[in-house]
mmCIF file of C-alpha atoms and ligand atoms in Angstrom:
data_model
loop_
_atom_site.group_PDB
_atom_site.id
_atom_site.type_symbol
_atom_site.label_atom_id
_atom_site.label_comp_id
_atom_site.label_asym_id
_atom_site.label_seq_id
_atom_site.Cartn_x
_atom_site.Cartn_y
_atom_site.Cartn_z
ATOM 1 C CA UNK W 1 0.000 0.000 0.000
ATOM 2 C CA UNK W 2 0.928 3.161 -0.954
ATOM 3 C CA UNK W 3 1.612 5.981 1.872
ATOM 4 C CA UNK W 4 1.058 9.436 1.355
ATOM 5 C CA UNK W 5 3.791 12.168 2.235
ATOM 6 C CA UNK W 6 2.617 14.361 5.297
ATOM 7 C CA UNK W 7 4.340 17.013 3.212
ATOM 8 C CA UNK W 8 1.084 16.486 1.080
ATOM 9 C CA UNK W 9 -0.418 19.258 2.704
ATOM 10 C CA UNK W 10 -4.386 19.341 1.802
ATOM 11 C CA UNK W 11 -4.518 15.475 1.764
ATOM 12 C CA UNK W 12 -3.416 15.621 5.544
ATOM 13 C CA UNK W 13 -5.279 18.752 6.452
ATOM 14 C CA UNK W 14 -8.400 16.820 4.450
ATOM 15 C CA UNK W 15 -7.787 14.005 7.184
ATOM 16 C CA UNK W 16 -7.652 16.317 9.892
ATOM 17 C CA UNK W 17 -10.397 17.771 9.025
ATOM 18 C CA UNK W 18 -13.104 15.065 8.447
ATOM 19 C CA UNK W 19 -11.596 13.320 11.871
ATOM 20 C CA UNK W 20 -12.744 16.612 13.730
ATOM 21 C CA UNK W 21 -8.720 17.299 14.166
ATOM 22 C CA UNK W 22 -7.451 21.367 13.856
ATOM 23 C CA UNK W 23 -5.533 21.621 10.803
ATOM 24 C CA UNK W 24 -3.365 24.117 12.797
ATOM 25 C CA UNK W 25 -1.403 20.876 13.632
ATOM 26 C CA UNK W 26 -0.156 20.212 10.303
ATOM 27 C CA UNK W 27 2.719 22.866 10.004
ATOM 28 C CA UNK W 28 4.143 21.618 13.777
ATOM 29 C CA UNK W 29 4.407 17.906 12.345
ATOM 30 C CA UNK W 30 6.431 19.881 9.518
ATOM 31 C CA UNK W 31 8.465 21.273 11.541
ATOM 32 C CA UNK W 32 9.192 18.034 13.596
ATOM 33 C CA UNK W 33 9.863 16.004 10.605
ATOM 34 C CA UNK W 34 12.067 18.811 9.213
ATOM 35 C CA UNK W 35 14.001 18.674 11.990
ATOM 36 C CA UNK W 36 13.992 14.506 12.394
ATOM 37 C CA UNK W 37 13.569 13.144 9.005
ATOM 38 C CA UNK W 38 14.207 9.880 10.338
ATOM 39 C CA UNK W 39 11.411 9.773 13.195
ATOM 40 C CA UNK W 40 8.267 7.789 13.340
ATOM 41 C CA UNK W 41 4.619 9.792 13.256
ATOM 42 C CA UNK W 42 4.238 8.721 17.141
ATOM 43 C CA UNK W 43 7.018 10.812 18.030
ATOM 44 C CA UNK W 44 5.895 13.737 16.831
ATOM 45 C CA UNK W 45 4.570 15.583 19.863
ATOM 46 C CA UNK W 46 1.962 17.321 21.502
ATOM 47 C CA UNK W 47 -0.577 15.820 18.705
ATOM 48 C CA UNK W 48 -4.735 15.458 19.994
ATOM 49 C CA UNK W 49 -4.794 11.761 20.818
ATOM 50 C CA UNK W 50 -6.580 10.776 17.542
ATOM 51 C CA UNK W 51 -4.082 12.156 15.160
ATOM 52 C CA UNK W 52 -1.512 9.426 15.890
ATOM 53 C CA UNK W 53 -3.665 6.403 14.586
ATOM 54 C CA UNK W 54 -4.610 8.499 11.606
ATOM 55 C CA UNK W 55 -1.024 9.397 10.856
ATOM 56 C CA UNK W 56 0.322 6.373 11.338
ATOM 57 C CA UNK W 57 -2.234 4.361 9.453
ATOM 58 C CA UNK W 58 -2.326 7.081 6.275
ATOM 59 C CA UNK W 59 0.841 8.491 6.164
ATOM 60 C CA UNK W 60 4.892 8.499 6.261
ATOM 61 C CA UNK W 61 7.017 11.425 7.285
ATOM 62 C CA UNK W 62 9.110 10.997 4.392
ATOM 63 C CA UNK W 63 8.309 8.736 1.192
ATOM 64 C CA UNK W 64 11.537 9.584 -0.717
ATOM 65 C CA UNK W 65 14.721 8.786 0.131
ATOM 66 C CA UNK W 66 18.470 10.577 -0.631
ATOM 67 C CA UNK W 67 19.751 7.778 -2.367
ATOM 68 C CA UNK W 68 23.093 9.443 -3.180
ATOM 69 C CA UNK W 69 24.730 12.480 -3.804
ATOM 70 C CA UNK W 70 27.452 13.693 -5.629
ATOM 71 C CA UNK W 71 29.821 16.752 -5.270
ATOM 72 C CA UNK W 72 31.164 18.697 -8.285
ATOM 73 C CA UNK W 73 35.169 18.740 -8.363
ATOM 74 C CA UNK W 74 34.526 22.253 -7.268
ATOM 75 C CA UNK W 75 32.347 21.710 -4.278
ATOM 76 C CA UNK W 76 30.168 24.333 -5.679
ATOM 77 C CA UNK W 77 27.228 21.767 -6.971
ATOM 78 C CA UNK W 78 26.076 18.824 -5.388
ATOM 79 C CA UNK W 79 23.481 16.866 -7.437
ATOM 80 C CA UNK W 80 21.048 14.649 -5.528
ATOM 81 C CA UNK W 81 19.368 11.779 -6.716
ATOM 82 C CA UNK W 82 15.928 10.827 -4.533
ATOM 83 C CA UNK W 83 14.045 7.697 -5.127
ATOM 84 C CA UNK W 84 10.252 7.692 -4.965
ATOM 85 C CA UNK W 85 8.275 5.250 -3.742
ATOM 86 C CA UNK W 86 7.389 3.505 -6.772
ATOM 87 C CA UNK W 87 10.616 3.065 -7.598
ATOM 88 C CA UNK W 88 11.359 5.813 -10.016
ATOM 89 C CA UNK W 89 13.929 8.609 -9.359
ATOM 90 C CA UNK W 90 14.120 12.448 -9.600
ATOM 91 C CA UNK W 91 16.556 14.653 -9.779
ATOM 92 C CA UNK W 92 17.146 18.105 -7.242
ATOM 93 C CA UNK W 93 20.978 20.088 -7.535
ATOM 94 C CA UNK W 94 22.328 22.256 -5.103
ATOM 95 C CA UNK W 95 24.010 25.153 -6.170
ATOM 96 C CA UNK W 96 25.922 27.167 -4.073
ATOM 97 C CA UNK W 97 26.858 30.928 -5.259
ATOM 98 C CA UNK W 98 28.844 33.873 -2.956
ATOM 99 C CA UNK W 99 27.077 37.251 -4.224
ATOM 100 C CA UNK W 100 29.840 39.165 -2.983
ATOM 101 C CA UNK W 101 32.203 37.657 -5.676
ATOM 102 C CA UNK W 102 33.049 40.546 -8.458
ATOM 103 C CA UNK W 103 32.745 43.958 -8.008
ATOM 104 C CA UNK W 104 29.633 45.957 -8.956
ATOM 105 C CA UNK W 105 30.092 49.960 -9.522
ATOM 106 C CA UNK W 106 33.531 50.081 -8.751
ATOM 107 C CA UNK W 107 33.080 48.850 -5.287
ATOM 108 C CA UNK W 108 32.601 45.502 -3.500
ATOM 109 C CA UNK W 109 29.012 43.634 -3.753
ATOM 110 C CA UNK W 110 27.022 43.227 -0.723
ATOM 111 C CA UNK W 111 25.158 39.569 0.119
ATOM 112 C CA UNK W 112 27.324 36.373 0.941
ATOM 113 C CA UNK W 113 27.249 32.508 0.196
ATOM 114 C CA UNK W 114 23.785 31.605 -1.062
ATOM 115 C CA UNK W 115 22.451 28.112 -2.079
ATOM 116 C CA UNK W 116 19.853 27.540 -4.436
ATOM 117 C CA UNK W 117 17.878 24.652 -5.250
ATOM 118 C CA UNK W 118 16.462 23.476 -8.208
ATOM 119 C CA UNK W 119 13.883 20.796 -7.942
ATOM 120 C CA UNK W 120 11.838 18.310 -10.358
ATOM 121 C CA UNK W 121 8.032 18.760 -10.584
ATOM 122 C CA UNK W 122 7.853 15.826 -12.271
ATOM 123 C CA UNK W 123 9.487 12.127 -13.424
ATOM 124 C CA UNK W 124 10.279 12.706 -17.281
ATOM 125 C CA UNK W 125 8.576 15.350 -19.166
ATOM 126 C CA UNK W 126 6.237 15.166 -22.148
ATOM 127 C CA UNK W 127 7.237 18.454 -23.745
ATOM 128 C CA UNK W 128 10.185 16.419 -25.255
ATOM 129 C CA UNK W 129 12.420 19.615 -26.009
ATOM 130 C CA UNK W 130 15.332 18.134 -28.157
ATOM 131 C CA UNK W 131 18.248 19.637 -26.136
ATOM 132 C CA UNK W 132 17.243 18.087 -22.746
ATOM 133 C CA UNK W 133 18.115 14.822 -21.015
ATOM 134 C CA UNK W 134 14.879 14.859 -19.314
ATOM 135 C CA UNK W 135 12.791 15.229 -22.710
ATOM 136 C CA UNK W 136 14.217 12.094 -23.980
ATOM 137 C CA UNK W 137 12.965 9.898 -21.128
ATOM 138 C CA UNK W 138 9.434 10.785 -22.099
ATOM 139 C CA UNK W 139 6.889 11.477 -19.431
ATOM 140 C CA UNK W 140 6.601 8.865 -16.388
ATOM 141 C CA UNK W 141 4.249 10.561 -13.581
ATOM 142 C CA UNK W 142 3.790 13.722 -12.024
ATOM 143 C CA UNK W 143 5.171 14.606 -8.455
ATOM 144 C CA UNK W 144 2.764 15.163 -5.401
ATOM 145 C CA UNK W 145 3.095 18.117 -3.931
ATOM 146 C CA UNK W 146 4.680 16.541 -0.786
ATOM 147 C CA UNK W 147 7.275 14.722 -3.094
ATOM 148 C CA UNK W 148 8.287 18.211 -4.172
ATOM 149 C CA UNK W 149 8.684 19.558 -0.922
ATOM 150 C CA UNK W 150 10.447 16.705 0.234
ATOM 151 C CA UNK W 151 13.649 17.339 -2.164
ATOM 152 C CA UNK W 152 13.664 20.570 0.175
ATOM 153 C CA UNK W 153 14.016 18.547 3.099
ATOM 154 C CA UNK W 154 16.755 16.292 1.791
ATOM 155 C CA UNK W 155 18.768 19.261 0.584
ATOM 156 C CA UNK W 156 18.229 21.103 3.974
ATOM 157 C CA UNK W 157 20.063 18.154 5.578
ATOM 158 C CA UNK W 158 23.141 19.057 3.509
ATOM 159 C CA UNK W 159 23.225 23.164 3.666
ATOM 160 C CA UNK W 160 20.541 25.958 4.222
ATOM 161 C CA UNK W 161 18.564 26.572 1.304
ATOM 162 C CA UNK W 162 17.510 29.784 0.199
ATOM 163 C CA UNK W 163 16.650 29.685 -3.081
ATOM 164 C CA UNK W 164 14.479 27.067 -4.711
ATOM 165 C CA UNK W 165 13.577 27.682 -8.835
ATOM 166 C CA UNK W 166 11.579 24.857 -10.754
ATOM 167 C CA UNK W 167 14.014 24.111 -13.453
ATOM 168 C CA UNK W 168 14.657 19.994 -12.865
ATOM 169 C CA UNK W 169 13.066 17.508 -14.808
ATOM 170 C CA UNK W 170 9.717 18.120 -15.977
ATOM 171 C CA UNK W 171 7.548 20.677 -17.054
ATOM 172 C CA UNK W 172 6.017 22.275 -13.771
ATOM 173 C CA UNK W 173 3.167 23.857 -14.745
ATOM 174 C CA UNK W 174 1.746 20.634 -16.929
ATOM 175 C CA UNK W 175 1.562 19.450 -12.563
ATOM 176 C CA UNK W 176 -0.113 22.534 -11.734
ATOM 177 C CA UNK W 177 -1.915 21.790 -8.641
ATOM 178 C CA UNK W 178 0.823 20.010 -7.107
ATOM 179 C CA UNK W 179 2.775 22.806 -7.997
ATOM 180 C CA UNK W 180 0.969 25.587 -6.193
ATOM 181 C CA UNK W 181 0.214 23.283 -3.176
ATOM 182 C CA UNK W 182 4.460 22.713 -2.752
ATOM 183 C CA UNK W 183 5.088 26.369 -2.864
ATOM 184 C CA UNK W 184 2.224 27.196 -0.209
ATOM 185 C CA UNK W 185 4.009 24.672 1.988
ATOM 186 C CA UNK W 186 7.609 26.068 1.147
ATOM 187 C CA UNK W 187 6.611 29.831 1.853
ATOM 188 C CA UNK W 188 5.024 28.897 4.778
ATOM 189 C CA UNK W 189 5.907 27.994 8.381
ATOM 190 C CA UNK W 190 8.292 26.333 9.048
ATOM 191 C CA UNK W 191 10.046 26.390 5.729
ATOM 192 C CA UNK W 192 9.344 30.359 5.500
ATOM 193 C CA UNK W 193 11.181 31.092 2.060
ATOM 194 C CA UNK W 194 10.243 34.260 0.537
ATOM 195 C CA UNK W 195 8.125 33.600 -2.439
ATOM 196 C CA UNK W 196 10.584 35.924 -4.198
ATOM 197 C CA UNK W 197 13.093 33.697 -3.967
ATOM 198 C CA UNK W 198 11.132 30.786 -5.540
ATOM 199 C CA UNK W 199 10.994 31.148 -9.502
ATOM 200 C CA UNK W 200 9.021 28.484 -11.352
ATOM 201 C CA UNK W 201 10.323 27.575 -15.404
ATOM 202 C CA UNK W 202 8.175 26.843 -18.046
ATOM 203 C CA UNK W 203 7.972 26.487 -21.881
ATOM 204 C CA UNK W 204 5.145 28.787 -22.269
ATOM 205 C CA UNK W 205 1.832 26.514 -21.153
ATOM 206 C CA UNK W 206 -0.517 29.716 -21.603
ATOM 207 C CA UNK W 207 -3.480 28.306 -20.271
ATOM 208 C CA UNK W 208 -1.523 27.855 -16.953
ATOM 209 C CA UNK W 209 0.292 31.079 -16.783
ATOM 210 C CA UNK W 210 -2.864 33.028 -17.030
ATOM 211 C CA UNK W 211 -3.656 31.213 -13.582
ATOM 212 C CA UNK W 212 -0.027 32.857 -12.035
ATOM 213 C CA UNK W 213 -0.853 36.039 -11.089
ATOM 214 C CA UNK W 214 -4.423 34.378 -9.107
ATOM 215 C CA UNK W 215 -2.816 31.580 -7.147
ATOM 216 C CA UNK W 216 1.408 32.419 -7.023
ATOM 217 C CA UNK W 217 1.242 36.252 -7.734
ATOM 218 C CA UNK W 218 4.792 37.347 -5.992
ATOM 219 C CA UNK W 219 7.089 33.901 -7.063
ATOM 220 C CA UNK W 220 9.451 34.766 -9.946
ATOM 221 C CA UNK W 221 8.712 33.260 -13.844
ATOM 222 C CA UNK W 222 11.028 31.908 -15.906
ATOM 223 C CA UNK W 223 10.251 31.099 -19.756
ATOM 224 C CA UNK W 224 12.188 29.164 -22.003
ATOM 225 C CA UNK W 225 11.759 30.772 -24.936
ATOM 226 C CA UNK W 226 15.132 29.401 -26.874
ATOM 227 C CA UNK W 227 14.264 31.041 -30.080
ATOM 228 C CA UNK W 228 13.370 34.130 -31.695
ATOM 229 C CA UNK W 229 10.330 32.773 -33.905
ATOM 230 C CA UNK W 230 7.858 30.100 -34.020
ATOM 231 C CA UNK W 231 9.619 28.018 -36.977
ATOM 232 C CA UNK W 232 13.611 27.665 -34.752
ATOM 233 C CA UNK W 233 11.222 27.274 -31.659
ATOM 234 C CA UNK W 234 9.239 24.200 -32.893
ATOM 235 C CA UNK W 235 12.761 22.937 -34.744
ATOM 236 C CA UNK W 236 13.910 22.473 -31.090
ATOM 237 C CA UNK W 237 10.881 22.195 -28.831
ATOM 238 C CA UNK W 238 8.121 19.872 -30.219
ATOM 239 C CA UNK W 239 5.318 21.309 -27.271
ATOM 240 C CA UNK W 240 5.750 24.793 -28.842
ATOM 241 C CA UNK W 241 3.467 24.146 -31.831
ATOM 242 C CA UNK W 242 0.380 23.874 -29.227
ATOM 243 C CA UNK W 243 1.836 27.395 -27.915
ATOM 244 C CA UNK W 244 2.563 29.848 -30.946
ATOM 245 C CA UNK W 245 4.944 32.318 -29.802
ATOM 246 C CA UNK W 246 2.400 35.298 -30.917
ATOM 247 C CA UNK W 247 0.008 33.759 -28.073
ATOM 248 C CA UNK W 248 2.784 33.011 -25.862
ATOM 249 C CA UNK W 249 4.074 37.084 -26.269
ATOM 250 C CA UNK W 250 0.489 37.748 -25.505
ATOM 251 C CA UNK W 251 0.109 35.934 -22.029
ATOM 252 C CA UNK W 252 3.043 37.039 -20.993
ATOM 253 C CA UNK W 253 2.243 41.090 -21.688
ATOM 254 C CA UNK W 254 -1.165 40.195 -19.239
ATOM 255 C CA UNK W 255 1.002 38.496 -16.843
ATOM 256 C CA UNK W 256 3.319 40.948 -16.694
ATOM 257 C CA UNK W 257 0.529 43.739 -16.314
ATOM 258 C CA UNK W 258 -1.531 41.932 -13.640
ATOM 259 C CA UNK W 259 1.601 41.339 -11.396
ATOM 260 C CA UNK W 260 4.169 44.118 -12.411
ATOM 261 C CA UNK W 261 7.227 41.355 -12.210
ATOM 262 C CA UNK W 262 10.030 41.392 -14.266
ATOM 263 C CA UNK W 263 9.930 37.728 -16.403
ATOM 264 C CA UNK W 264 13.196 36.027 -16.448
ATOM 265 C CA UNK W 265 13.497 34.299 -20.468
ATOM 266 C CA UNK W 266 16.292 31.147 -20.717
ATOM 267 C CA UNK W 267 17.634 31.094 -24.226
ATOM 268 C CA UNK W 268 19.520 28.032 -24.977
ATOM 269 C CA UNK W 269 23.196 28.792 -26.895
ATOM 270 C CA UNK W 270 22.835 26.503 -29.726
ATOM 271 C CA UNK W 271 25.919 27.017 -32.406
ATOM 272 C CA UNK W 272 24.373 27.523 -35.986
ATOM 273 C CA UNK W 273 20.822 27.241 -34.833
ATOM 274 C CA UNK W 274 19.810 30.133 -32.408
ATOM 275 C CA UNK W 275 23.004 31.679 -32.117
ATOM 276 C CA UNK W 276 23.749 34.038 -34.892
ATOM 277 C CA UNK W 277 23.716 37.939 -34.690
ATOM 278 C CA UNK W 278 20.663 37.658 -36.522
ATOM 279 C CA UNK W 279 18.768 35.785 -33.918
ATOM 280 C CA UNK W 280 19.865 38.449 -31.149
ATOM 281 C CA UNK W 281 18.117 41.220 -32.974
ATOM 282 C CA UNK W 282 14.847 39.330 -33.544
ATOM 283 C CA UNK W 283 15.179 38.385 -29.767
ATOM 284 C CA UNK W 284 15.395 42.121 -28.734
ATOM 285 C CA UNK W 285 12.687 43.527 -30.873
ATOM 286 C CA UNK W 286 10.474 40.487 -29.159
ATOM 287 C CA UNK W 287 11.086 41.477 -26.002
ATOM 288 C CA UNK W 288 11.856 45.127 -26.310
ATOM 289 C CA UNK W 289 8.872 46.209 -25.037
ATOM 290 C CA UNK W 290 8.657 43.584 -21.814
ATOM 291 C CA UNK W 291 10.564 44.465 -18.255
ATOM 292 C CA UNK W 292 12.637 41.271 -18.525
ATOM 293 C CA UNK W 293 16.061 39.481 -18.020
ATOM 294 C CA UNK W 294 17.521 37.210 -20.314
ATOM 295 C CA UNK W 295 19.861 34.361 -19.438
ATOM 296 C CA UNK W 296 22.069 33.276 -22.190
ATOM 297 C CA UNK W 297 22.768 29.328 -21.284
ATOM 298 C CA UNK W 298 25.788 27.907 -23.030
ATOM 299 C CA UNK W 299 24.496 24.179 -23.708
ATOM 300 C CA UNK W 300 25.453 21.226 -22.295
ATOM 301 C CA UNK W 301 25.826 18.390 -24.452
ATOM 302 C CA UNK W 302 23.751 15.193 -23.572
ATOM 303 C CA UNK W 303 26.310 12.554 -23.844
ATOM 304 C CA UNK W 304 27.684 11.768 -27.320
ATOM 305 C CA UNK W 305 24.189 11.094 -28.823
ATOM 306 C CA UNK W 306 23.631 15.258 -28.743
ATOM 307 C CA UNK W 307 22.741 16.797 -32.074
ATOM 308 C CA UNK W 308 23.224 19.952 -31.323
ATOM 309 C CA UNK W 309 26.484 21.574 -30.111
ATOM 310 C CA UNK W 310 27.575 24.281 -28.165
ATOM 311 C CA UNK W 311 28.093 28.228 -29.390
ATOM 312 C CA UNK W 312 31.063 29.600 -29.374
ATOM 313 C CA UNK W 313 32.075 32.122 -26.676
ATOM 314 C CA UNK W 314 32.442 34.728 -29.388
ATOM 315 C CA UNK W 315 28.819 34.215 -30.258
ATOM 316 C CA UNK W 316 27.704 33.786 -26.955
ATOM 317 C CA UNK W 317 29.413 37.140 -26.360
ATOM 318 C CA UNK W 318 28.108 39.078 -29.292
ATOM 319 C CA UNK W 319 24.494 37.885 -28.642
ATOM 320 C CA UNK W 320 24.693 39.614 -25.354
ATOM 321 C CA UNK W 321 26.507 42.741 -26.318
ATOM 322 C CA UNK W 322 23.368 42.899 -29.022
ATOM 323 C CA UNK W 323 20.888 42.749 -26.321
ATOM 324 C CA UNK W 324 22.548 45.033 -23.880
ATOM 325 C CA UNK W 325 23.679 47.556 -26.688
ATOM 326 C CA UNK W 326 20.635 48.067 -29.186
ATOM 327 C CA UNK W 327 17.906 46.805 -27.013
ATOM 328 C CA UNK W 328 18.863 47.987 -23.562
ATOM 329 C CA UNK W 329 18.330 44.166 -22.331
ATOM 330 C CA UNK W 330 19.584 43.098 -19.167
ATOM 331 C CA UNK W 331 21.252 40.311 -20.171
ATOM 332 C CA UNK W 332 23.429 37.236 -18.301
ATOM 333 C CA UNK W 333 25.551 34.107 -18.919
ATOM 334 C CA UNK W 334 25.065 31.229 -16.892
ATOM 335 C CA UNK W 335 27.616 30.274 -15.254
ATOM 336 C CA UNK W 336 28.418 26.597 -16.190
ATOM 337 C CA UNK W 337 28.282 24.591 -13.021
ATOM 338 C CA UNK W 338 28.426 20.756 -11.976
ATOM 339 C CA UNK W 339 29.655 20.047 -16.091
ATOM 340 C CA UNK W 340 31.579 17.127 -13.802
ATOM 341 C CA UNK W 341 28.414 15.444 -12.153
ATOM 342 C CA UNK W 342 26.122 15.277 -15.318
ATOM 343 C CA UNK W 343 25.186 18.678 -14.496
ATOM 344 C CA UNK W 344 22.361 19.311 -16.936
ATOM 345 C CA UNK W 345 18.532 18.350 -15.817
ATOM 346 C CA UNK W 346 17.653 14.926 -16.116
ATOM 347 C CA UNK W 347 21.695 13.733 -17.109
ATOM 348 C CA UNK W 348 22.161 11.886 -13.468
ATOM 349 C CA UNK W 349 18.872 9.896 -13.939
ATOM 350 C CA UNK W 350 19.448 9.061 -18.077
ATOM 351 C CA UNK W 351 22.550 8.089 -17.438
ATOM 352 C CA UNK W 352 21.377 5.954 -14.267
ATOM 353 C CA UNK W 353 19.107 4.042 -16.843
ATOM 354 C CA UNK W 354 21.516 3.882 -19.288
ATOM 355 C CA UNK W 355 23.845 1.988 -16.769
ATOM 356 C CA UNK W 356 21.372 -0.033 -15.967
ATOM 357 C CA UNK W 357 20.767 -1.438 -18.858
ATOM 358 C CA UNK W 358 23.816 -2.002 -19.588
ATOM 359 C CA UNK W 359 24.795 -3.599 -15.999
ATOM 360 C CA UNK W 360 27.773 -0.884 -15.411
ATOM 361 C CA UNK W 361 28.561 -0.054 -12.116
ATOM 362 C CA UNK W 362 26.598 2.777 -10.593
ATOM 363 C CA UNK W 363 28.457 6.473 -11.292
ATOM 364 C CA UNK W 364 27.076 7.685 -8.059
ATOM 365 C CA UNK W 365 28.925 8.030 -4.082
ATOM 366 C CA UNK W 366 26.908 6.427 -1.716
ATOM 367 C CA UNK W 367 24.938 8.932 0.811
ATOM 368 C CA UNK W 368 27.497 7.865 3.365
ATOM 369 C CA UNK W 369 30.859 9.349 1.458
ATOM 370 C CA UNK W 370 29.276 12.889 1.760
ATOM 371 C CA UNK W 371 30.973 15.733 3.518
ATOM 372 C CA UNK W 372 28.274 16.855 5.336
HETATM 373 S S1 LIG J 1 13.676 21.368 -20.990
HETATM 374 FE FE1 LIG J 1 12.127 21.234 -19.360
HETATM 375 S S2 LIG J 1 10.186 21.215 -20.492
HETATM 376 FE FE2 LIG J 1 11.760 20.700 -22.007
HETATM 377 S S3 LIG J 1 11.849 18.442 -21.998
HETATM 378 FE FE3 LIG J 1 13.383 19.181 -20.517
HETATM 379 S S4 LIG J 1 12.326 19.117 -18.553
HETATM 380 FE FE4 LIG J 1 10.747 19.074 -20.162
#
């Protein structure tokens, strides 16, 4: 039998509920089990006598497990892959930045070490974008909300978390519900993290981001938008025929209206397919008129089977200075990170299957070799 998470917030408050027990309850078992992932529901304290049976019968405090982990040569990334309880596996990375690094107007930058996380909504992906490890695994299930939130708990084991963005495997708002339910739980007690420090990646599902500004109005979007126009877009992403760029441009103009946030836009560095000088002035005059950022990602090939390869610095380069210069664009490079632990989404858990198969040895450090 199947256990739910008790991270799976309004199935447990549902439960609560009907048995006549205060829902206030639910974010102090969070808290416990945040604090002793390993403990059974009886321990949890200071519970109304009838919660235990329920709990204990219905639930687990954790469903997921870390079932390794593995540091970049740099220390700076530390990929983590979780196994679900039906046996499938998703990917979450930490990534650990210092903000003060650099200089910014001539003198030194305020902030400190940060870690971000970047979770999986769900296992595989349907939108089947040709550039992404995930996309060629095809689509397997979607996450529960307390699944999601639980790759928060694992990472908070390892180092303080305050970033989280949506940007592992799967398409997040294709799990929608799930989707908004994690973030309630992650922005609330005891979690706490500042919905402005949560940004959630999509393709472009319109239909969904017309919901944003009702149900997650302050969290931070991300689009991948990749290409310029509709014809490069659908070359590389399959799901963007059911959402024409036009349409896409559209929702985004009503999003940005109803919630006055700037939109972050990814834009994949493909050489000789997106990359040209060309490409970087259609990309400005699309987005001329939005308040966004764009994030120029030098790709990272998918094992030797990639058909694409990556751009140049020197195009990378003059794709930015484009933005910046004619279209007054703020516009970054990603910093490559983790290249050493399979660092793009969905890498760790293709090549995991791809091991398999072939009965290698597994790639991966046990949980017990980490520094920790
Ligand atoms: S890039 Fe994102 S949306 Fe596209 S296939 Fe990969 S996980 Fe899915």
């Amino acid at each position: 039998m199947a256990f739910r998470s008790v991270f799976d917030g309004g199935a447990l408050r549902t439960e609560f509920e009907s048995a006549g027990i205060s829902p206030h309850f639910v974010p102090l078992i969070w808290k416990y089990v945040l604090h002793n992932p390993g403990c059974d529901l009886s321990d949890v304290p200071s519970l109304p006598s009838a919660a235990y049976p329920l709990l204990i019968s219905k639930f687990r405090p954790l469903t997921s497990f870390l079932s390794s982990a593995l540091d970049s040569n740099d220390r700076l990334t530390t990929k983590l892959l979780i196994r679900l309880q039906n046996g499938n596996s998703v990917e979450a990375v930490i990534m650990r930045y210092d903000t003060r690094q650099g200089k910014y107007d001539g003198k030194p930058r305020s902030g400190g070490p940060r870690s971000t996380l970047c979770v999986s909504s769900q296992v595989g992906c349907k939108m089947g974008c040709k550039f992404c490890a995930t996309g060629t695994m095809g689509f397997k299930n979607n996450l529960s909300s307390g699944e999601i939130v639980e790759q928060l708990v694992h990472a908070s084991r390892i180092t303080h978390i305050r970033n989280v963005v949506f940007m592992g495997m799967g398409e997040p708002l294709n799990n929608y519900a799930a989707l908004v339910e994690a973030i309630q739980i992650m922005t609330g007690f005891p979690f706490q993290l500042s919905p402005k420090k949560i940004t959630v990646s999509t393709v472009g599902i319109i239909h969904a981001i017309n919901k944003l500004p009702i149900d997650l109005p302050t969290v931070n979007l991300a689009v991948s938008l990749h290409a310029p126009d509709q014809d490069i877009r659908c070359q590389i992403m399959p799901a963007a025929r059911a959402f024409p760029l036009g349409k896409l441009m559209d929702a985004l103009q009503t999003y940005q209206k109803n919630t006055q946030q700037k939109v972050f836009v990814e834009y994949i560095m493909l050489d000789g397919v997106n990359d040209h000088e060309q490409h970087a002035h259609q990309l400005g005059k699309l987005l001329v008129t939005f308040k966004v950022v764009v994030n120029l990602i030098p790709f990272n090939p998918i094992g030797n089977s990639s058909c694409f390869r990556t751009s140049s610095e020197e195009n990378v380069r003059t794709f930015q200075k484009v933005l910046r210069g004619v279209y007054n664009i703020r516009t970054t490079i990603r910093q490559e990170m983790g290249q050493d632990i399979s660092g793009a989404c969905g890498q760790l858990v293709v090549n995991l299957a791809e091991q398999r198969s072939a009965g290698g040895a597994s790639i991966l450090k046990d949980i017990e070799d980490l520094h920790i």
